[in-house]
Short mmCIF file of N, CA and C in Angstrom, two decimals:
data_model
loop_
_atom_site.label_atom_id
_atom_site.label_comp_id
_atom_site.label_asym_id
_atom_site.label_seq_id
_atom_site.Cartn_x
_atom_site.Cartn_y
_atom_site.Cartn_z
N MET A 12 24.22 -11.53 12.20
CA MET A 12 23.17 -11.96 11.29
C MET A 12 21.85 -12.12 12.02
N ILE A 13 21.87 -12.79 13.18
CA ILE A 13 20.64 -12.98 13.94
C ILE A 13 20.09 -11.65 14.40
N LYS A 14 21.00 -10.75 14.84
CA LYS A 14 20.56 -9.44 15.30
C LYS A 14 19.88 -8.67 14.16
N ALA A 15 20.44 -8.71 12.95
CA ALA A 15 19.86 -8.02 11.81
C ALA A 15 18.49 -8.60 11.47
N SER A 16 18.37 -9.92 11.52
CA SER A 16 17.08 -10.55 11.24
C SER A 16 16.05 -10.18 12.29
N PHE A 17 16.48 -10.16 13.55
CA PHE A 17 15.56 -9.78 14.62
C PHE A 17 15.12 -8.33 14.46
N THR A 18 16.08 -7.45 14.13
CA THR A 18 15.75 -6.03 13.94
C THR A 18 14.76 -5.87 12.80
N ALA A 19 14.98 -6.58 11.70
CA ALA A 19 14.06 -6.51 10.56
C ALA A 19 12.69 -7.04 10.94
N ALA A 20 12.65 -8.14 11.67
CA ALA A 20 11.37 -8.71 12.09
C ALA A 20 10.64 -7.76 13.03
N LEU A 21 11.37 -7.17 13.96
CA LEU A 21 10.76 -6.23 14.89
C LEU A 21 10.21 -5.01 14.15
N ALA A 22 11.00 -4.49 13.23
CA ALA A 22 10.53 -3.34 12.45
C ALA A 22 9.28 -3.69 11.66
N GLY A 23 9.26 -4.87 11.07
CA GLY A 23 8.07 -5.31 10.33
C GLY A 23 6.86 -5.41 11.21
N MET A 24 7.02 -5.96 12.41
CA MET A 24 5.89 -6.07 13.32
C MET A 24 5.38 -4.69 13.72
N LEU A 25 6.30 -3.76 13.98
CA LEU A 25 5.89 -2.41 14.34
C LEU A 25 5.12 -1.75 13.20
N LEU A 26 5.60 -1.93 11.99
CA LEU A 26 4.94 -1.31 10.85
C LEU A 26 3.57 -1.91 10.61
N ILE A 27 3.46 -3.22 10.70
CA ILE A 27 2.20 -3.88 10.42
C ILE A 27 1.18 -3.61 11.51
N SER A 28 1.63 -3.63 12.75
CA SER A 28 0.68 -3.49 13.85
C SER A 28 0.09 -2.10 13.94
N GLY A 29 0.85 -1.08 13.55
CA GLY A 29 0.35 0.28 13.64
C GLY A 29 0.21 0.76 15.07
N CYS A 30 0.80 0.07 16.02
CA CYS A 30 0.68 0.44 17.44
C CYS A 30 1.61 1.59 17.75
N GLN A 31 1.07 2.58 18.44
CA GLN A 31 1.88 3.69 18.93
C GLN A 31 1.29 4.13 20.26
N SER A 32 1.55 3.37 21.30
CA SER A 32 0.93 3.70 22.57
C SER A 32 1.73 4.71 23.38
N ASN A 33 3.01 4.92 23.05
CA ASN A 33 3.78 5.92 23.77
C ASN A 33 4.91 6.46 22.92
N ALA A 34 5.59 7.48 23.45
CA ALA A 34 6.65 8.14 22.69
C ALA A 34 7.80 7.19 22.38
N GLY A 35 8.10 6.27 23.29
CA GLY A 35 9.18 5.31 23.06
C GLY A 35 8.94 4.45 21.85
N GLU A 36 7.72 3.99 21.67
CA GLU A 36 7.39 3.18 20.50
C GLU A 36 7.50 4.02 19.23
N ARG A 37 7.08 5.28 19.28
CA ARG A 37 7.21 6.14 18.10
C ARG A 37 8.68 6.32 17.73
N THR A 38 9.51 6.49 18.72
CA THR A 38 10.94 6.65 18.48
C THR A 38 11.52 5.38 17.88
N GLU A 39 11.14 4.22 18.41
CA GLU A 39 11.62 2.95 17.87
C GLU A 39 11.20 2.78 16.41
N ARG A 40 9.97 3.14 16.12
CA ARG A 40 9.48 3.02 14.75
C ARG A 40 10.27 3.93 13.82
N ARG A 41 10.50 5.18 14.24
CA ARG A 41 11.24 6.13 13.42
C ARG A 41 12.66 5.62 13.17
N VAL A 42 13.31 5.12 14.22
CA VAL A 42 14.67 4.59 14.08
C VAL A 42 14.67 3.40 13.14
N ALA A 43 13.71 2.51 13.28
CA ALA A 43 13.64 1.33 12.41
C ALA A 43 13.44 1.76 10.96
N GLN A 44 12.59 2.74 10.72
CA GLN A 44 12.36 3.21 9.36
C GLN A 44 13.62 3.82 8.77
N GLU A 45 14.29 4.67 9.54
CA GLU A 45 15.49 5.32 9.03
C GLU A 45 16.60 4.32 8.79
N THR A 46 16.71 3.34 9.67
CA THR A 46 17.77 2.34 9.56
C THR A 46 17.52 1.38 8.41
N LEU A 47 16.31 0.91 8.30
CA LEU A 47 15.99 -0.13 7.33
C LEU A 47 15.43 0.41 6.02
N GLY A 48 15.09 1.70 5.97
CA GLY A 48 14.53 2.27 4.75
C GLY A 48 13.14 1.75 4.46
N SER A 49 12.39 1.45 5.49
CA SER A 49 11.08 0.84 5.30
C SER A 49 10.05 1.85 4.83
N ALA A 50 8.92 1.33 4.43
CA ALA A 50 7.83 2.14 3.92
C ALA A 50 7.17 2.93 5.05
N ASN A 51 6.63 4.08 4.70
CA ASN A 51 5.90 4.88 5.67
C ASN A 51 4.70 4.08 6.18
N PRO A 52 4.55 3.93 7.50
CA PRO A 52 3.46 3.10 8.02
C PRO A 52 2.07 3.65 7.73
N PHE A 53 1.94 4.98 7.61
CA PHE A 53 0.63 5.56 7.30
C PHE A 53 0.25 5.30 5.85
N LEU A 54 1.23 5.42 4.94
CA LEU A 54 0.96 5.09 3.54
C LEU A 54 0.67 3.60 3.37
N TRP A 55 1.39 2.79 4.14
CA TRP A 55 1.18 1.33 4.09
C TRP A 55 -0.25 0.97 4.49
N ARG A 56 -0.66 1.45 5.66
CA ARG A 56 -2.01 1.14 6.16
C ARG A 56 -3.08 1.73 5.25
N ALA A 57 -2.84 2.96 4.78
CA ALA A 57 -3.81 3.62 3.90
C ALA A 57 -3.96 2.87 2.58
N SER A 58 -2.88 2.31 2.08
CA SER A 58 -2.94 1.52 0.84
C SER A 58 -3.80 0.28 1.04
N LEU A 59 -3.56 -0.40 2.15
CA LEU A 59 -4.36 -1.60 2.45
C LEU A 59 -5.84 -1.24 2.64
N ASP A 60 -6.10 -0.14 3.33
CA ASP A 60 -7.48 0.29 3.56
C ASP A 60 -8.17 0.69 2.26
N THR A 61 -7.48 1.48 1.44
CA THR A 61 -8.07 2.02 0.22
C THR A 61 -8.40 0.92 -0.79
N LEU A 62 -7.56 -0.08 -0.88
CA LEU A 62 -7.77 -1.15 -1.85
C LEU A 62 -8.22 -2.45 -1.17
N ALA A 63 -8.94 -2.31 -0.08
CA ALA A 63 -9.35 -3.47 0.72
C ALA A 63 -10.23 -4.46 -0.05
N SER A 64 -10.89 -4.01 -1.09
CA SER A 64 -11.77 -4.91 -1.84
C SER A 64 -10.99 -5.84 -2.77
N LEU A 65 -9.69 -5.58 -2.96
CA LEU A 65 -8.87 -6.45 -3.80
C LEU A 65 -8.09 -7.43 -2.94
N PRO A 66 -7.95 -8.68 -3.39
CA PRO A 66 -7.16 -9.65 -2.63
C PRO A 66 -5.66 -9.36 -2.74
N VAL A 67 -4.97 -9.45 -1.62
CA VAL A 67 -3.53 -9.22 -1.59
C VAL A 67 -2.80 -10.49 -1.99
N THR A 68 -1.87 -10.36 -2.92
CA THR A 68 -1.02 -11.48 -3.33
C THR A 68 0.29 -11.45 -2.57
N THR A 69 0.93 -10.28 -2.54
CA THR A 69 2.23 -10.10 -1.87
C THR A 69 2.22 -8.79 -1.12
N ALA A 70 2.76 -8.82 0.10
CA ALA A 70 2.86 -7.60 0.89
C ALA A 70 4.23 -7.58 1.57
N ASP A 71 5.03 -6.58 1.25
CA ASP A 71 6.36 -6.44 1.81
C ASP A 71 6.48 -5.05 2.45
N PRO A 72 6.23 -4.94 3.77
CA PRO A 72 6.25 -3.63 4.41
C PRO A 72 7.64 -2.99 4.44
N LEU A 73 8.67 -3.78 4.48
CA LEU A 73 10.02 -3.20 4.49
C LEU A 73 10.41 -2.69 3.10
N GLY A 74 10.00 -3.40 2.08
CA GLY A 74 10.30 -2.99 0.72
C GLY A 74 9.29 -2.00 0.17
N GLY A 75 8.14 -1.89 0.83
CA GLY A 75 7.12 -0.94 0.40
C GLY A 75 6.37 -1.39 -0.84
N LEU A 76 6.10 -2.67 -0.96
CA LEU A 76 5.42 -3.21 -2.14
C LEU A 76 4.19 -4.00 -1.72
N ILE A 77 3.06 -3.68 -2.35
CA ILE A 77 1.83 -4.46 -2.16
C ILE A 77 1.33 -4.83 -3.55
N VAL A 78 1.20 -6.12 -3.80
CA VAL A 78 0.69 -6.60 -5.08
C VAL A 78 -0.68 -7.21 -4.82
N TYR A 79 -1.66 -6.72 -5.54
CA TYR A 79 -3.03 -7.22 -5.42
C TYR A 79 -3.33 -8.14 -6.60
N ASP A 80 -4.21 -9.12 -6.37
CA ASP A 80 -4.57 -10.08 -7.40
C ASP A 80 -5.79 -9.57 -8.18
N TRP A 81 -6.08 -10.26 -9.26
CA TRP A 81 -7.22 -9.91 -10.11
C TRP A 81 -8.53 -10.06 -9.34
N LYS A 82 -9.46 -9.17 -9.63
CA LYS A 82 -10.79 -9.27 -9.05
C LYS A 82 -11.81 -8.71 -10.02
N SER A 83 -12.91 -9.44 -10.18
CA SER A 83 -14.07 -8.97 -10.94
C SER A 83 -15.12 -8.52 -9.95
N PHE A 84 -15.94 -7.59 -10.36
CA PHE A 84 -17.01 -7.08 -9.50
C PHE A 84 -18.36 -7.43 -10.11
N PRO A 85 -19.37 -7.63 -9.27
CA PRO A 85 -20.69 -8.07 -9.75
C PRO A 85 -21.30 -7.17 -10.83
N ASP A 86 -21.04 -5.87 -10.78
CA ASP A 86 -21.63 -4.98 -11.78
C ASP A 86 -20.89 -5.00 -13.12
N SER A 87 -19.70 -5.64 -13.17
CA SER A 87 -18.92 -5.78 -14.41
C SER A 87 -18.25 -7.14 -14.45
N PRO A 88 -19.02 -8.22 -14.59
CA PRO A 88 -18.42 -9.56 -14.53
C PRO A 88 -17.47 -9.88 -15.69
N GLY A 89 -17.55 -9.17 -16.80
CA GLY A 89 -16.68 -9.42 -17.94
C GLY A 89 -15.41 -8.59 -17.90
N GLU A 90 -15.13 -8.02 -16.75
CA GLU A 90 -13.96 -7.17 -16.60
C GLU A 90 -13.31 -7.49 -15.25
N ARG A 91 -12.00 -7.38 -15.18
CA ARG A 91 -11.32 -7.56 -13.90
C ARG A 91 -10.15 -6.59 -13.80
N ILE A 92 -9.80 -6.28 -12.55
CA ILE A 92 -8.70 -5.35 -12.32
C ILE A 92 -7.75 -5.91 -11.28
N LYS A 93 -6.56 -5.39 -11.27
CA LYS A 93 -5.58 -5.67 -10.23
C LYS A 93 -4.73 -4.43 -10.07
N ALA A 94 -3.97 -4.37 -8.99
CA ALA A 94 -3.17 -3.18 -8.72
C ALA A 94 -1.86 -3.56 -8.06
N THR A 95 -0.90 -2.67 -8.19
CA THR A 95 0.37 -2.76 -7.49
C THR A 95 0.62 -1.40 -6.86
N VAL A 96 0.98 -1.41 -5.57
CA VAL A 96 1.29 -0.17 -4.86
C VAL A 96 2.76 -0.19 -4.47
N PHE A 97 3.44 0.89 -4.79
CA PHE A 97 4.83 1.08 -4.40
C PHE A 97 4.88 2.24 -3.42
N ILE A 98 5.35 1.99 -2.21
CA ILE A 98 5.54 3.06 -1.24
C ILE A 98 7.02 3.40 -1.31
N LEU A 99 7.29 4.62 -1.74
CA LEU A 99 8.63 5.01 -2.16
C LEU A 99 9.44 5.75 -1.11
N ASP A 100 8.85 6.01 0.05
CA ASP A 100 9.55 6.83 1.04
C ASP A 100 9.12 6.42 2.43
N SER A 101 10.00 6.65 3.39
CA SER A 101 9.65 6.38 4.78
C SER A 101 8.91 7.57 5.39
N ARG A 102 8.87 8.67 4.64
CA ARG A 102 8.14 9.86 5.10
C ARG A 102 6.80 9.94 4.39
N LEU A 103 5.86 10.63 5.01
CA LEU A 103 4.55 10.83 4.40
C LEU A 103 4.65 12.03 3.47
N ARG A 104 4.81 11.72 2.19
CA ARG A 104 4.98 12.75 1.17
C ARG A 104 4.04 12.46 0.01
N ALA A 105 3.67 13.53 -0.70
CA ALA A 105 2.76 13.37 -1.84
C ALA A 105 3.34 12.47 -2.92
N ASP A 106 4.67 12.48 -3.07
CA ASP A 106 5.29 11.62 -4.09
C ASP A 106 5.80 10.31 -3.49
N GLY A 107 5.31 9.96 -2.31
CA GLY A 107 5.76 8.76 -1.62
C GLY A 107 5.01 7.49 -1.98
N VAL A 108 4.01 7.60 -2.85
CA VAL A 108 3.25 6.41 -3.24
C VAL A 108 3.02 6.44 -4.75
N LYS A 109 3.15 5.27 -5.36
CA LYS A 109 2.92 5.11 -6.79
C LYS A 109 2.02 3.89 -6.98
N VAL A 110 0.97 4.07 -7.73
CA VAL A 110 0.01 2.98 -7.97
C VAL A 110 -0.03 2.65 -9.45
N SER A 111 -0.03 1.37 -9.75
CA SER A 111 -0.24 0.89 -11.12
C SER A 111 -1.52 0.05 -11.12
N ILE A 112 -2.40 0.36 -12.05
CA ILE A 112 -3.68 -0.34 -12.19
C ILE A 112 -3.66 -1.10 -13.51
N TYR A 113 -4.12 -2.34 -13.46
CA TYR A 113 -4.19 -3.18 -14.66
C TYR A 113 -5.63 -3.62 -14.85
N ARG A 114 -6.03 -3.75 -16.10
CA ARG A 114 -7.42 -4.11 -16.41
C ARG A 114 -7.42 -5.13 -17.54
N GLN A 115 -8.34 -6.09 -17.42
CA GLN A 115 -8.55 -7.06 -18.49
C GLN A 115 -10.04 -7.21 -18.72
N VAL A 116 -10.40 -7.55 -19.95
CA VAL A 116 -11.78 -7.84 -20.31
C VAL A 116 -11.84 -9.27 -20.84
N ASN A 117 -12.98 -9.90 -20.61
CA ASN A 117 -13.19 -11.26 -21.07
C ASN A 117 -13.76 -11.22 -22.48
N THR A 118 -12.95 -11.73 -23.42
CA THR A 118 -13.36 -11.76 -24.82
C THR A 118 -13.34 -13.21 -25.28
N ASP A 119 -14.51 -13.75 -25.56
CA ASP A 119 -14.64 -15.13 -26.02
C ASP A 119 -13.97 -16.11 -25.07
N GLY A 120 -14.14 -15.89 -23.77
CA GLY A 120 -13.61 -16.80 -22.76
C GLY A 120 -12.14 -16.59 -22.40
N GLN A 121 -11.51 -15.60 -23.01
CA GLN A 121 -10.11 -15.31 -22.74
C GLN A 121 -9.98 -13.92 -22.12
N TRP A 122 -9.13 -13.81 -21.08
CA TRP A 122 -8.87 -12.51 -20.49
C TRP A 122 -7.83 -11.79 -21.33
N VAL A 123 -8.20 -10.59 -21.79
CA VAL A 123 -7.34 -9.81 -22.67
C VAL A 123 -7.05 -8.46 -22.01
N ASP A 124 -5.78 -8.03 -22.06
CA ASP A 124 -5.41 -6.74 -21.49
C ASP A 124 -6.22 -5.63 -22.15
N ALA A 125 -6.62 -4.65 -21.34
CA ALA A 125 -7.40 -3.52 -21.83
C ALA A 125 -6.82 -2.23 -21.26
N ALA A 126 -7.16 -1.15 -21.91
CA ALA A 126 -6.67 0.16 -21.49
C ALA A 126 -7.26 0.56 -20.14
N VAL A 127 -6.47 1.31 -19.38
CA VAL A 127 -6.90 1.88 -18.10
C VAL A 127 -6.80 3.39 -18.24
N ASP A 128 -7.84 4.08 -17.81
CA ASP A 128 -7.80 5.54 -17.82
C ASP A 128 -6.61 6.00 -16.99
N PRO A 129 -5.72 6.82 -17.55
CA PRO A 129 -4.53 7.27 -16.82
C PRO A 129 -4.86 7.99 -15.51
N GLU A 130 -6.03 8.58 -15.42
CA GLU A 130 -6.44 9.28 -14.20
C GLU A 130 -6.74 8.33 -13.05
N THR A 131 -7.04 7.08 -13.36
CA THR A 131 -7.45 6.12 -12.32
C THR A 131 -6.35 5.93 -11.28
N ALA A 132 -5.13 5.68 -11.72
CA ALA A 132 -4.03 5.46 -10.77
C ALA A 132 -3.80 6.70 -9.93
N MET A 133 -3.89 7.87 -10.55
CA MET A 133 -3.69 9.12 -9.82
C MET A 133 -4.80 9.32 -8.77
N GLN A 134 -6.02 8.97 -9.12
CA GLN A 134 -7.13 9.08 -8.17
C GLN A 134 -6.94 8.14 -6.99
N VAL A 135 -6.47 6.93 -7.24
CA VAL A 135 -6.21 5.98 -6.16
C VAL A 135 -5.07 6.49 -5.28
N GLU A 136 -4.02 7.02 -5.89
CA GLU A 136 -2.91 7.60 -5.12
C GLU A 136 -3.42 8.71 -4.21
N ASN A 137 -4.28 9.57 -4.74
CA ASN A 137 -4.82 10.66 -3.93
C ASN A 137 -5.66 10.15 -2.77
N LYS A 138 -6.44 9.11 -3.01
CA LYS A 138 -7.24 8.50 -1.93
C LYS A 138 -6.33 7.92 -0.85
N ILE A 139 -5.26 7.27 -1.26
CA ILE A 139 -4.30 6.70 -0.30
C ILE A 139 -3.68 7.83 0.52
N LEU A 140 -3.28 8.90 -0.14
CA LEU A 140 -2.68 10.04 0.57
C LEU A 140 -3.66 10.67 1.56
N GLU A 141 -4.91 10.83 1.14
CA GLU A 141 -5.93 11.38 2.04
C GLU A 141 -6.10 10.49 3.28
N ARG A 142 -6.18 9.20 3.05
CA ARG A 142 -6.34 8.25 4.16
C ARG A 142 -5.11 8.27 5.07
N ALA A 143 -3.92 8.33 4.49
CA ALA A 143 -2.68 8.35 5.28
C ALA A 143 -2.62 9.60 6.16
N ARG A 144 -3.01 10.73 5.61
CA ARG A 144 -3.02 11.96 6.41
C ARG A 144 -4.02 11.87 7.55
N LEU A 145 -5.16 11.27 7.28
CA LEU A 145 -6.17 11.08 8.33
C LEU A 145 -5.64 10.16 9.43
N LEU A 146 -5.01 9.08 9.04
CA LEU A 146 -4.42 8.15 10.01
C LEU A 146 -3.36 8.84 10.85
N LYS A 147 -2.51 9.62 10.21
CA LYS A 147 -1.46 10.32 10.93
C LYS A 147 -2.04 11.33 11.90
N SER A 148 -3.01 12.10 11.47
CA SER A 148 -3.58 13.12 12.35
C SER A 148 -4.34 12.51 13.52
N SER A 149 -4.90 11.32 13.32
CA SER A 149 -5.63 10.67 14.41
C SER A 149 -4.70 10.06 15.45
N GLN A 150 -3.42 9.86 15.11
CA GLN A 150 -2.47 9.27 16.06
C GLN A 150 -1.62 10.30 16.76
N ILE A 151 -1.68 11.54 16.32
CA ILE A 151 -0.93 12.61 16.99
C ILE A 151 -1.84 13.23 18.03
N GLY A 152 -1.30 13.39 19.22
CA GLY A 152 -2.07 14.08 20.25
C GLY A 152 -2.66 13.19 21.19
#
């Protein structure tokens, strides 16, 4: 039990830190991902970078879940958004990330759910994928 907890903690630290100073660390990270089924570290970091303007409520790198809290922006104070990112694979794949966007508008002092353009989540997913590919290419070589 202690060994499993230590392995999970070590894998989490490796994923969060994004450190890859040598081949041994890359191998350890790959083994940890395959063993624990953790989220792809490039998609993880890219998700945090892409949605950096939103406050994080919950972040689970092993489960591949990032839940962001509501945020209003100065140019639209009567509207707020939040997001949830699901990293679905330990590999960097186009279908390895799923984003859900939620929107509310302030109507008579009450926050009411509002429609979100279906393209918005897809655009955010594409931005995350672009960032993840950039992160991966910058760490190879």
